[in-house]
Short mmCIF file of C-alpha atoms (C1' of nucleotides) in Angstrom, two decimals:
data_model
loop_
_atom_site.label_atom_id
_atom_site.label_comp_id
_atom_site.label_asym_id
_atom_site.label_seq_id
_atom_site.Cartn_x
_atom_site.Cartn_y
_atom_site.Cartn_z
CA MET A 1 -5.95 -21.29 5.92
CA LEU A 2 -6.44 -21.58 1.90
CA LEU A 3 -3.10 -23.55 0.08
CA TYR A 4 -1.86 -20.08 -1.45
CA GLU A 5 -1.87 -18.43 2.13
CA SER A 6 -0.14 -21.23 3.59
CA ILE A 7 2.52 -21.50 1.57
CA ALA A 8 3.12 -17.64 1.70
CA GLU A 9 3.07 -18.14 5.66
CA ASN A 10 5.32 -21.15 5.63
CA ILE A 11 7.73 -18.94 3.19
CA LEU A 12 6.91 -16.10 5.23
CA GLU A 13 7.91 -17.82 8.76
CA MET A 14 11.57 -18.61 6.40
CA ILE A 15 12.18 -14.90 5.75
CA ASN A 16 11.19 -13.91 9.27
CA ASN A 17 13.52 -16.71 10.61
CA GLU A 18 16.46 -15.38 8.57
CA LYS A 19 16.97 -19.06 7.29
CA LEU A 20 15.62 -16.94 3.85
CA PRO A 21 18.01 -13.48 3.99
CA HIS A 22 17.81 -10.22 2.41
CA GLY A 23 17.89 -11.25 -1.46
CA TYR A 24 17.80 -14.73 -1.55
CA GLN A 25 17.14 -15.97 -5.02
CA LEU A 26 13.82 -18.40 -3.68
CA GLU A 27 13.37 -21.63 -5.57
CA THR A 28 11.59 -20.82 -8.82
CA LEU A 29 7.65 -21.51 -9.69
CA GLU A 30 8.13 -25.00 -10.76
CA GLU A 31 10.42 -26.08 -7.97
CA LEU A 32 8.15 -24.75 -5.20
CA ALA A 33 4.67 -26.54 -7.26
CA GLU A 34 6.75 -29.16 -7.64
CA HIS A 35 7.79 -29.09 -3.99
CA TYR A 36 4.09 -28.15 -2.35
CA GLN A 37 2.75 -30.95 -4.85
CA THR A 38 0.47 -27.76 -6.03
CA SER A 39 -0.06 -26.13 -9.70
CA LYS A 40 2.24 -23.69 -10.65
CA ASN A 41 -0.62 -20.69 -10.90
CA THR A 42 -1.13 -21.08 -6.94
CA ILE A 43 2.57 -20.68 -6.14
CA VAL A 44 1.77 -17.75 -8.70
CA ARG A 45 -0.61 -16.66 -6.05
CA ALA A 46 1.17 -17.28 -3.12
CA LEU A 47 4.46 -15.51 -4.14
CA GLU A 48 1.66 -12.26 -4.93
CA ASN A 49 0.60 -12.19 -1.56
CA LEU A 50 4.00 -11.93 -0.31
CA GLU A 51 4.99 -9.62 -2.71
CA ALA A 52 2.20 -7.10 -2.13
CA ARG A 53 3.02 -7.22 1.84
CA GLY A 54 6.28 -6.15 0.66
CA PHE A 55 8.24 -9.27 1.79
CA ILE A 56 9.37 -10.20 -1.71
CA TYR A 57 10.14 -8.74 -5.05
CA GLN A 58 9.93 -10.70 -8.34
CA VAL A 59 11.40 -10.02 -11.94
CA ARG A 60 10.60 -11.60 -14.80
CA GLY A 61 12.77 -13.32 -16.18
CA SER A 62 15.17 -13.46 -13.50
CA GLY A 63 13.86 -15.00 -10.28
CA SER A 64 12.08 -14.46 -6.75
CA PHE A 65 14.12 -12.40 -4.12
CA VAL A 66 13.55 -11.99 -0.78
CA ARG A 67 13.17 -7.99 -0.04
CA ARG A 68 15.20 -6.08 2.88
CA LYS A 69 14.01 -6.05 6.10
CA LYS A 70 12.17 -2.54 7.54
CA ARG A 71 13.64 -0.25 10.00
CA ASN A 72 13.09 -1.37 13.37
CA TYR A 73 11.01 0.48 15.46
CA HIS A 74 8.71 2.09 12.70
CA LEU A 75 5.32 1.74 13.10
CA ASN A 76 3.61 0.24 9.60
CA LEU A 77 1.42 3.29 8.38
CA LEU A 78 -1.02 0.64 6.36
CA SER A 79 -1.49 -2.02 8.89
CA ASN A 80 -5.45 -2.93 9.37
CA GLN A 81 -4.86 -4.07 12.91
CA GLY A 82 -4.97 -1.17 14.58
CA TYR A 83 -3.06 -0.75 17.24
CA ARG A 84 -2.59 -4.61 17.94
CA ASN A 85 0.48 -5.08 16.10
CA SER A 86 2.54 -2.42 17.56
CA LEU A 87 1.14 -4.45 20.85
CA ARG A 88 3.92 -7.05 19.42
CA LYS A 89 6.50 -4.74 17.98
CA PHE A 90 7.55 -3.54 21.16
CA SER A 91 5.27 -3.21 24.58
CA SER A 92 3.35 -0.07 24.90
CA THR A 93 0.19 0.19 26.88
CA SER A 94 -2.53 2.78 26.63
CA LYS A 95 -4.62 5.08 29.27
CA PHE A 96 -8.82 5.35 28.92
CA VAL A 97 -9.31 9.33 28.82
CA LYS A 98 -13.28 9.44 27.93
CA LYS A 99 -15.78 7.69 26.34
CA GLU A 100 -19.44 8.71 25.70
CA ILE A 101 -22.22 8.73 23.05
CA MET A 102 -22.85 11.41 21.04
CA MET A 103 -24.95 11.77 16.94
CA ALA A 104 -22.26 11.91 14.68
CA PRO A 105 -21.05 15.76 14.23
CA GLU A 106 -20.35 17.01 10.56
CA TYR A 107 -17.28 16.56 9.93
CA VAL A 108 -17.70 13.13 11.30
CA ARG A 109 -20.28 12.22 8.99
CA ARG A 110 -18.82 13.04 5.66
CA GLU A 111 -15.77 10.65 6.96
CA LEU A 112 -17.75 7.74 7.76
CA ASP A 113 -20.78 8.70 5.12
CA VAL A 114 -23.46 8.89 8.05
CA GLU A 115 -26.57 10.82 8.42
CA SER A 116 -26.65 13.20 10.88
CA ASP A 117 -28.99 10.97 14.04
CA GLU A 118 -26.56 8.26 13.67
CA LYS A 119 -24.94 7.40 17.07
CA ILE A 120 -21.84 7.33 18.16
CA ILE A 121 -19.56 5.99 20.12
CA TYR A 122 -16.35 8.39 21.29
CA ILE A 123 -13.60 7.35 22.70
CA GLU A 124 -10.12 9.25 23.65
CA ARG A 125 -7.31 6.89 25.05
CA ILE A 126 -3.41 7.78 25.56
CA ARG A 127 -1.11 5.71 24.15
CA TYR A 128 2.77 5.14 25.87
CA ILE A 129 5.85 2.94 24.93
CA GLY A 130 6.91 1.16 28.02
CA ASN A 131 5.69 1.80 31.46
CA GLN A 132 3.68 4.97 31.15
CA SER A 133 7.10 6.41 31.00
CA ARG A 134 6.85 7.97 27.36
CA THR A 135 3.86 9.30 25.44
CA LEU A 136 3.89 7.65 22.09
CA SER A 137 0.30 9.44 21.23
CA LEU A 138 -3.10 10.56 22.37
CA GLU A 139 -6.75 8.70 19.92
CA LYS A 140 -9.60 9.99 19.45
CA SER A 141 -12.03 7.66 17.45
CA TYR A 142 -15.25 8.04 16.29
CA TYR A 143 -17.38 4.25 16.06
CA ARG A 144 -20.92 3.61 14.32
CA GLN A 145 -22.71 2.04 17.28
CA LYS A 146 -25.25 0.63 14.55
CA ILE A 147 -21.71 -1.94 13.88
CA ILE A 148 -19.35 -1.29 17.49
CA LYS A 149 -22.00 -2.04 19.60
CA ASP A 150 -19.71 -1.21 23.01
CA ILE A 151 -16.36 -1.06 24.06
CA PRO A 152 -15.46 -1.90 27.65
CA VAL A 153 -13.01 0.15 28.89
CA GLU A 154 -10.66 -3.40 29.40
CA ALA A 155 -10.74 -3.37 25.74
CA ILE A 156 -9.18 0.56 25.62
CA GLU A 157 -6.80 -0.13 27.86
CA SER A 158 -5.68 -3.09 25.84
CA SER A 159 -6.59 -3.01 22.15
CA ILE A 160 -9.84 -2.11 20.36
CA PHE A 161 -9.15 -3.56 17.25
CA ALA A 162 -8.22 -6.75 19.07
CA TYR A 163 -12.16 -6.73 21.24
CA ILE A 164 -13.80 -5.88 17.54
CA GLN A 165 -12.08 -8.50 15.36
CA ASP A 166 -12.37 -10.95 18.30
CA GLU A 167 -15.23 -10.59 20.33
CA LEU A 168 -17.76 -9.03 18.00
CA GLY A 169 -16.50 -10.76 15.12
CA VAL A 170 -16.69 -7.93 13.12
CA GLU A 171 -13.84 -7.89 10.06
CA ILE A 172 -12.12 -5.40 9.32
CA GLY A 173 -11.03 -5.04 5.43
CA PHE A 174 -9.87 -1.58 3.82
CA SER A 175 -8.62 1.77 5.22
CA ASP A 176 -8.12 5.06 3.97
CA VAL A 177 -5.35 7.07 5.50
CA TYR A 178 -4.42 10.86 5.42
CA LEU A 179 -1.90 12.75 7.13
CA LYS A 180 -0.62 15.74 7.97
CA ALA A 181 2.12 17.79 10.66
CA ASP A 182 0.94 20.43 12.72
CA LYS A 183 1.50 22.85 15.51
CA LEU A 184 0.05 21.23 18.71
CA SER A 185 -3.04 22.43 20.44
CA LYS A 186 -3.36 23.35 23.92
CA TYR A 187 -5.65 20.05 25.17
CA ASP A 188 -3.29 18.18 22.86
CA ALA A 189 -0.33 19.02 24.66
CA ASN A 190 -1.37 18.82 28.18
CA LEU A 191 -2.14 14.81 27.35
CA LEU A 192 0.85 14.59 25.24
CA GLU A 193 2.99 15.76 28.01
CA LEU A 194 4.35 18.73 25.55
CA ASP A 195 4.61 22.04 24.26
CA VAL A 196 2.15 23.80 23.01
CA GLY A 197 3.00 24.27 19.49
CA ASP A 198 5.05 21.55 19.06
CA PRO A 199 5.56 19.58 15.89
CA VAL A 200 2.86 16.80 15.97
CA LEU A 201 2.60 14.47 13.45
CA ILE A 202 -1.02 14.23 12.09
CA VAL A 203 -2.78 10.70 10.68
CA GLU A 204 -6.29 10.15 10.10
CA GLU A 205 -8.27 6.94 9.53
CA VAL A 206 -11.55 5.69 8.18
CA TYR A 207 -11.83 2.24 8.52
CA HIS A 208 -14.02 -0.12 6.56
CA THR A 209 -15.34 -3.38 6.86
CA LYS A 210 -15.11 -6.16 4.71
CA THR A 211 -18.34 -5.17 3.15
CA GLY A 212 -17.41 -2.06 2.91
CA GLU A 213 -18.95 -0.29 5.42
CA PRO A 214 -16.65 2.54 7.17
CA PHE A 215 -17.10 1.79 10.84
CA ASP A 216 -14.42 3.90 12.07
CA TYR A 217 -12.97 7.07 11.69
CA THR A 218 -10.01 7.83 14.24
CA GLU A 219 -7.38 10.97 14.88
CA LEU A 220 -3.94 9.97 15.74
CA VAL A 221 -1.76 12.70 16.99
CA TYR A 222 1.59 11.47 17.23
CA ASN A 223 4.25 12.68 19.77
CA TYR A 224 6.92 14.03 17.42
CA GLN A 225 9.62 12.62 19.43
CA GLU A 226 8.78 9.07 19.59
CA SER A 227 6.92 8.08 16.43
CA PHE A 228 8.32 6.54 13.21
CA LEU A 229 5.79 5.69 10.46
CA TYR A 230 6.66 3.69 7.50
CA ALA A 231 4.85 2.32 4.47
CA GLN A 232 5.87 0.10 1.59
CA SER A 233 4.35 -0.02 -2.06
CA SER A 234 4.97 -2.68 -4.45
CA THR A 235 5.93 -2.54 -8.16
CA TYR A 236 2.20 -1.43 -9.52
CA GLN A 237 1.06 1.97 -8.35
CA ASP A 238 0.16 4.81 -10.64
CA MET B 1 -0.50 -3.71 -23.33
CA LEU B 2 -2.28 -7.00 -21.43
CA LEU B 3 -5.26 -8.16 -21.46
CA TYR B 4 -6.08 -7.85 -18.50
CA GLU B 5 -4.80 -4.18 -17.95
CA SER B 6 -6.75 -3.11 -20.78
CA ILE B 7 -9.68 -3.92 -19.09
CA ALA B 8 -8.92 -2.55 -16.03
CA GLU B 9 -8.10 0.57 -17.28
CA ASN B 10 -11.57 0.62 -19.46
CA ILE B 11 -13.39 -0.09 -16.19
CA LEU B 12 -10.83 2.91 -14.19
CA GLU B 13 -11.90 5.08 -17.08
CA MET B 14 -15.80 4.51 -16.39
CA ILE B 15 -14.96 5.34 -13.21
CA ASN B 16 -12.90 8.74 -13.15
CA ASN B 17 -15.22 9.98 -15.69
CA GLU B 18 -18.00 8.95 -12.95
CA LYS B 19 -19.97 6.78 -14.98
CA LEU B 20 -19.69 4.58 -12.12
CA PRO B 21 -20.27 6.59 -8.96
CA HIS B 22 -19.07 5.92 -5.28
CA GLY B 23 -20.75 2.65 -3.85
CA TYR B 24 -21.69 1.58 -7.57
CA GLN B 25 -21.98 -1.98 -8.15
CA LEU B 26 -20.02 -3.54 -11.55
CA GLU B 27 -20.94 -6.61 -13.28
CA THR B 28 -20.53 -10.16 -11.97
CA LEU B 29 -17.29 -11.47 -13.38
CA GLU B 30 -19.51 -14.07 -15.56
CA GLU B 31 -21.01 -10.94 -17.09
CA LEU B 32 -17.74 -9.04 -17.66
CA ALA B 33 -16.30 -12.24 -18.97
CA GLU B 34 -18.90 -12.45 -21.96
CA HIS B 35 -18.34 -8.74 -22.18
CA TYR B 36 -15.53 -8.74 -22.64
CA GLN B 37 -14.60 -11.82 -24.36
CA THR B 38 -12.64 -13.51 -22.74
CA SER B 39 -12.01 -15.92 -19.20
CA LYS B 40 -13.31 -15.34 -15.79
CA ASN B 41 -9.61 -15.31 -13.76
CA THR B 42 -8.54 -13.14 -16.48
CA ILE B 43 -11.74 -10.71 -15.28
CA VAL B 44 -10.63 -11.91 -11.82
CA ARG B 45 -6.89 -10.20 -12.44
CA ALA B 46 -8.55 -7.07 -13.66
CA LEU B 47 -10.27 -6.35 -10.76
CA GLU B 48 -7.71 -7.22 -8.29
CA ASN B 49 -5.47 -4.76 -10.14
CA LEU B 50 -7.99 -1.99 -9.39
CA GLU B 51 -8.71 -3.21 -6.01
CA ALA B 52 -5.08 -3.65 -4.99
CA ARG B 53 -4.50 0.22 -6.49
CA GLY B 54 -7.68 1.44 -3.96
CA PHE B 55 -10.28 2.02 -7.05
CA ILE B 56 -12.84 -0.83 -5.86
CA TYR B 57 -13.90 -2.84 -3.09
CA GLN B 58 -14.66 -6.83 -4.20
CA VAL B 59 -16.88 -8.68 -1.20
CA ARG B 60 -17.44 -12.10 -2.32
CA GLY B 61 -21.22 -13.59 -2.03
CA SER B 62 -21.81 -10.24 -2.69
CA GLY B 63 -20.10 -8.11 -5.54
CA SER B 64 -17.65 -5.89 -6.56
CA PHE B 65 -18.16 -1.75 -6.12
CA VAL B 66 -16.64 1.37 -6.71
CA ARG B 67 -15.09 2.78 -3.88
CA ARG B 68 -14.40 6.35 -2.35
CA LYS B 69 -13.46 8.87 -4.32
CA LYS B 70 -9.73 10.52 -2.10
CA ARG B 71 -9.74 13.52 -0.70
CA ASN B 72 -8.93 16.10 -3.20
CA TYR B 73 -5.23 18.39 -3.18
CA HIS B 74 -3.51 15.70 -0.99
CA LEU B 75 -0.51 13.57 -2.82
CA ASN B 76 -0.13 9.84 -2.64
CA LEU B 77 2.33 8.73 -0.44
CA LEU B 78 2.92 5.75 -1.56
CA SER B 79 2.95 6.78 -5.77
CA ASN B 80 5.57 5.26 -7.69
CA GLN B 81 5.93 8.41 -10.11
CA GLY B 82 7.62 10.88 -7.55
CA TYR B 83 7.14 14.27 -8.37
CA ARG B 84 5.46 13.67 -12.02
CA ASN B 85 1.96 12.88 -11.04
CA SER B 86 1.10 15.59 -8.89
CA LEU B 87 2.68 17.79 -11.25
CA ARG B 88 -0.92 17.06 -12.67
CA LYS B 89 -3.16 17.22 -9.96
CA PHE B 90 -1.98 20.79 -8.97
CA SER B 91 0.24 22.69 -10.88
CA SER B 92 3.72 22.92 -9.45
CA THR B 93 6.96 24.25 -10.03
CA SER B 94 10.35 22.92 -9.06
CA LYS B 95 13.82 25.23 -8.50
CA PHE B 96 17.36 24.13 -8.66
CA VAL B 97 18.76 24.69 -5.76
CA LYS B 98 22.43 22.61 -5.47
CA LYS B 99 23.80 19.80 -7.63
CA GLU B 100 27.08 17.72 -6.94
CA ILE B 101 28.75 14.73 -7.43
CA MET B 102 30.39 12.85 -4.20
CA MET B 103 31.72 9.89 -2.23
CA ALA B 104 28.45 8.06 -0.68
CA PRO B 105 28.50 8.85 2.98
CA GLU B 106 27.18 6.55 5.58
CA TYR B 107 23.73 6.67 5.81
CA VAL B 108 23.32 6.79 2.32
CA ARG B 109 25.01 3.87 1.84
CA ARG B 110 23.26 1.86 4.20
CA GLU B 111 20.04 3.04 2.37
CA LEU B 112 21.32 2.19 -1.05
CA ASP B 113 23.13 -0.39 0.11
CA VAL B 114 26.35 0.64 -1.31
CA GLU B 115 29.97 0.65 -0.71
CA SER B 116 31.61 3.83 0.26
CA ASP B 117 33.65 4.23 -3.21
CA GLU B 118 30.54 4.83 -5.21
CA LYS B 119 29.78 8.11 -6.76
CA ILE B 120 26.23 9.97 -5.89
CA ILE B 121 24.46 12.64 -7.33
CA TYR B 122 23.77 14.88 -4.79
CA ILE B 123 20.42 17.02 -5.75
CA GLU B 124 18.88 19.63 -3.70
CA ARG B 125 15.45 21.26 -5.30
CA ILE B 126 12.43 23.38 -3.55
CA ARG B 127 9.03 22.29 -5.06
CA TYR B 128 6.04 24.84 -5.14
CA ILE B 129 2.67 25.15 -5.60
CA GLY B 130 1.19 27.40 -8.66
CA ASN B 131 3.90 30.27 -9.58
CA GLN B 132 6.50 29.68 -6.85
CA SER B 133 4.33 31.52 -4.51
CA ARG B 134 3.74 29.13 -1.73
CA THR B 135 6.86 26.56 -0.67
CA LEU B 136 5.70 22.87 -1.05
CA SER B 137 8.90 21.28 -0.07
CA LEU B 138 12.45 20.82 -0.16
CA GLU B 139 13.97 17.83 -1.42
CA LYS B 140 17.58 15.86 -0.74
CA SER B 141 17.69 13.21 -3.09
CA TYR B 142 20.98 10.86 -3.53
CA TYR B 143 20.80 9.09 -6.91
CA ARG B 144 23.63 6.22 -7.57
CA GLN B 145 25.43 8.03 -10.47
CA LYS B 146 25.92 4.17 -11.61
CA ILE B 147 22.40 3.83 -12.72
CA ILE B 148 21.45 6.85 -13.04
CA LYS B 149 24.28 8.43 -14.86
CA ASP B 150 23.32 11.90 -15.23
CA ILE B 151 20.67 14.70 -14.81
CA PRO B 152 20.45 17.84 -17.17
CA VAL B 153 18.93 20.97 -14.45
CA GLU B 154 16.10 21.13 -17.59
CA ALA B 155 14.58 17.34 -15.23
CA ILE B 156 15.42 18.74 -12.10
CA GLU B 157 13.41 22.04 -12.63
CA SER B 158 10.47 19.50 -14.23
CA SER B 159 10.19 16.35 -13.32
CA ILE B 160 13.39 14.20 -12.66
CA PHE B 161 10.95 10.60 -12.48
CA ALA B 162 9.93 11.39 -15.96
CA TYR B 163 13.63 11.96 -17.35
CA ILE B 164 14.73 8.31 -15.63
CA GLN B 165 11.90 6.92 -17.14
CA ASP B 166 12.09 8.34 -20.23
CA GLU B 167 15.36 9.52 -21.31
CA LEU B 168 18.04 6.85 -18.90
CA GLY B 169 14.70 4.19 -19.63
CA VAL B 170 15.16 2.98 -16.08
CA GLU B 171 12.00 1.46 -14.43
CA ILE B 172 11.17 1.88 -11.64
CA GLY B 173 9.79 -1.12 -9.16
CA PHE B 174 9.21 -0.52 -5.62
CA SER B 175 10.12 1.76 -2.77
CA ASP B 176 10.47 1.84 1.12
CA VAL B 177 8.85 5.17 2.81
CA TYR B 178 9.40 6.29 6.61
CA LEU B 179 8.06 8.95 8.25
CA LYS B 180 8.12 11.33 10.76
CA ALA B 181 7.42 15.05 12.12
CA ASP B 182 10.14 17.16 13.44
CA LYS B 183 11.00 20.80 14.19
CA LEU B 184 12.37 22.37 11.00
CA SER B 185 16.26 23.52 10.89
CA LYS B 186 17.70 26.65 10.22
CA TYR B 187 19.11 25.50 6.72
CA ASP B 188 15.49 24.28 5.71
CA ALA B 189 13.18 27.00 7.15
CA ASN B 190 15.78 29.65 5.16
CA LEU B 191 14.55 28.03 1.54
CA LEU B 192 11.23 27.06 2.60
CA GLU B 193 10.14 30.65 4.11
CA LEU B 194 9.16 29.02 7.23
CA ASP B 195 10.89 29.83 10.97
CA VAL B 196 12.81 27.69 12.79
CA GLY B 197 11.31 25.06 14.55
CA ASP B 198 8.03 25.06 13.05
CA PRO B 199 6.78 22.13 12.02
CA VAL B 200 7.70 19.68 9.36
CA LEU B 201 6.98 16.49 8.32
CA ILE B 202 9.25 14.54 7.07
CA VAL B 203 9.61 11.44 4.44
CA GLU B 204 12.20 9.22 3.95
CA GLU B 205 12.07 7.42 0.16
CA VAL B 206 13.96 4.78 -0.74
CA TYR B 207 13.74 3.66 -4.47
CA HIS B 208 14.32 0.57 -6.33
CA THR B 209 14.15 -0.60 -9.84
CA LYS B 210 12.24 -3.18 -10.96
CA THR B 211 15.35 -5.70 -10.82
CA GLY B 212 15.16 -4.89 -7.55
CA GLU B 213 18.61 -2.36 -7.30
CA PRO B 214 18.15 0.67 -4.93
CA PHE B 215 19.08 3.86 -6.67
CA ASP B 216 17.77 6.85 -4.50
CA TYR B 217 17.50 7.93 -1.67
CA THR B 218 15.75 10.67 -1.41
CA GLU B 219 14.40 12.97 1.88
CA LEU B 220 11.74 15.27 1.73
CA VAL B 221 10.78 17.99 3.58
CA TYR B 222 7.68 19.51 3.65
CA ASN B 223 5.73 22.70 4.50
CA TYR B 224 3.44 22.00 6.86
CA GLN B 225 1.00 24.62 5.66
CA GLU B 226 0.67 23.23 2.29
CA SER B 227 1.19 19.38 2.70
CA PHE B 228 -1.57 17.00 2.90
CA LEU B 229 -0.70 13.00 1.99
CA TYR B 230 -3.03 10.36 1.12
CA ALA B 231 -2.63 6.11 1.49
CA GLN B 232 -5.14 3.06 1.21
CA SER B 233 -4.68 -0.08 2.38
CA SER B 234 -6.77 -3.04 0.55
CA THR B 235 -8.28 -5.92 2.31
CA TYR B 236 -4.68 -7.63 3.00
CA GLN B 237 -2.10 -6.00 5.18
CA ASP B 238 -0.48 -7.79 8.52
"C1'" DC C 1 -30.73 -21.44 -1.72
"C1'" DA C 2 -29.07 -18.51 -5.51
"C1'" DG C 3 -25.87 -15.40 -6.45
"C1'" DT C 4 -21.24 -13.86 -6.26
"C1'" DG C 5 -16.11 -13.79 -5.52
"C1'" DG C 6 -12.20 -16.62 -4.73
"C1'" DT C 7 -9.96 -21.22 -5.18
"C1'" DC C 8 -7.38 -24.09 -8.16
"C1'" DT C 9 -6.13 -26.82 -11.85
"C1'" DA C 10 -3.18 -28.15 -16.22
"C1'" DG C 11 -1.33 -26.83 -19.80
"C1'" DA C 12 -0.39 -23.49 -23.20
"C1'" DC C 13 2.37 -20.00 -24.73
"C1'" DC C 14 4.64 -15.02 -24.06
"C1'" DA C 15 8.20 -11.64 -22.48
"C1'" DC C 16 12.03 -10.64 -20.05
"C1'" DG C 17 16.53 -10.40 -17.60
"C1'" DG C 18 21.27 -12.43 -18.26
"C1'" DC C 19 24.54 -14.78 -19.69
"C1'" DC D 1 19.33 -18.12 -26.30
"C1'" DC D 2 18.11 -20.74 -21.99
"C1'" DG D 3 15.78 -20.22 -17.81
"C1'" DT D 4 12.33 -17.68 -15.29
"C1'" DG D 5 8.73 -14.91 -14.23
"C1'" DG D 6 3.69 -13.71 -15.96
"C1'" DT D 7 -0.56 -14.11 -18.89
"C1'" DC D 8 -4.24 -16.73 -20.84
"C1'" DT D 9 -7.88 -20.19 -20.60
"C1'" DA D 10 -11.57 -23.27 -19.74
"C1'" DG D 11 -13.55 -25.59 -16.22
"C1'" DA D 12 -14.71 -27.71 -11.31
"C1'" DC D 13 -15.29 -26.58 -6.96
"C1'" DC D 14 -16.00 -24.04 -3.01
"C1'" DA D 15 -17.03 -20.13 0.53
"C1'" DC D 16 -19.39 -16.71 1.81
"C1'" DT D 17 -23.83 -12.96 1.41
"C1'" DG D 18 -28.05 -11.65 1.56
"C1'" DG D 19 -33.04 -11.99 0.99
#
DNA sequence: CAGTGGTCTAGACCACGGC
DNA sequence: CCGTGGTCTAGACCACTGG
């Protein structure tokens, strides 16, 4: 692990332990540089990292402060870990519904930027909160077989992203996310144990590897009664 | 404007002009440093800035590349400019509904972290696409009067954030955003010209100044037929 | 193994917040 | 006007990609 990353993790741990509460002012850059026996620039990097992830904010001329905690039981919309992190936040499980190999349909080709003869692994699964008592979401994913060789059912019923990263060694880079609300279709309503026409939150995600290749297009259909998402912006945005 | 920012803007302009198309490989860091007559580190800053804003991605050992364009007619969920930017993307207008001064109700106190006797400016407005033919959203905003002295109706009918920044000189920092889908209430359905029980996308936003003070809590109620949002993640996320 | 992005240093100087 | 974050430099060295 890199120096600035380990410093960031060290500070983050203190924030999460609530040793450093909301609003707390961190040591100054110079003090931290002294403390960690490194240069000021490296501290700047560490704090930038924490700022970009929404844990602190920095005010020129004043100091660096711990940012407020996010609401509990909300899912991070921009986490690049798919289902992986939500597993930790609240106990949840997945049920395998369907898996097939297909040629990329037109709307998937557009998102994944592939030719019509490229093979796609299509997977459908349902995510539950707790012990399959409450449905959280229905997930329809298209993976490029060229990059994601195969996904066993065991991975589908636990965490596909954990499998992709840990077993296949694919490194996740960045993603595009699109959002809308709509009325539930008959098929989706049935799987989510809701009524046709009920509201639904639809999230489309296109994931890319670290080298910029799109490898996964997923449509997430969220149960409106159970689904709460959050995101954070930092100081620099358009 | 800072050196690394002006370099970033310069490159961004070429991307937006499509002089640098999707997938295009930028010059190397050293070449750019030479080109702009600056140090490599400053170029690193400039490209980091573009990467964080989702315009490029960088691959160690390989190069820096122009990222794909976002879909048109989607609103940036994490823009810190409120309504300001969407004004440019597609013509839209606002209609003033209500404005009152009140003491902060409990749920607003919690979000804005204020005492119960602090004065709040409450504003309700409707946003339309085009010439008030299609409703886009209903906006319910709570501003701390301590920070936002007053908001004239003219600002409400154009852009409140433009007024806050340009006239009041308040600098926008970061924000927290929460999302869910729900069924439309009678009051909201009436204003949005939709039916009670129709789906709705609800976005709650808490905006902070650059110095970390929360100043605005807004609940956005989006017409599901017209509202499409997007967000982007960069390589570093949890 | 060449080419390219990323980290780290040490230090100068700048810009802003708040007393 | 002091204290604090932010920028910028020049250069050494490291780590990854891809032929």
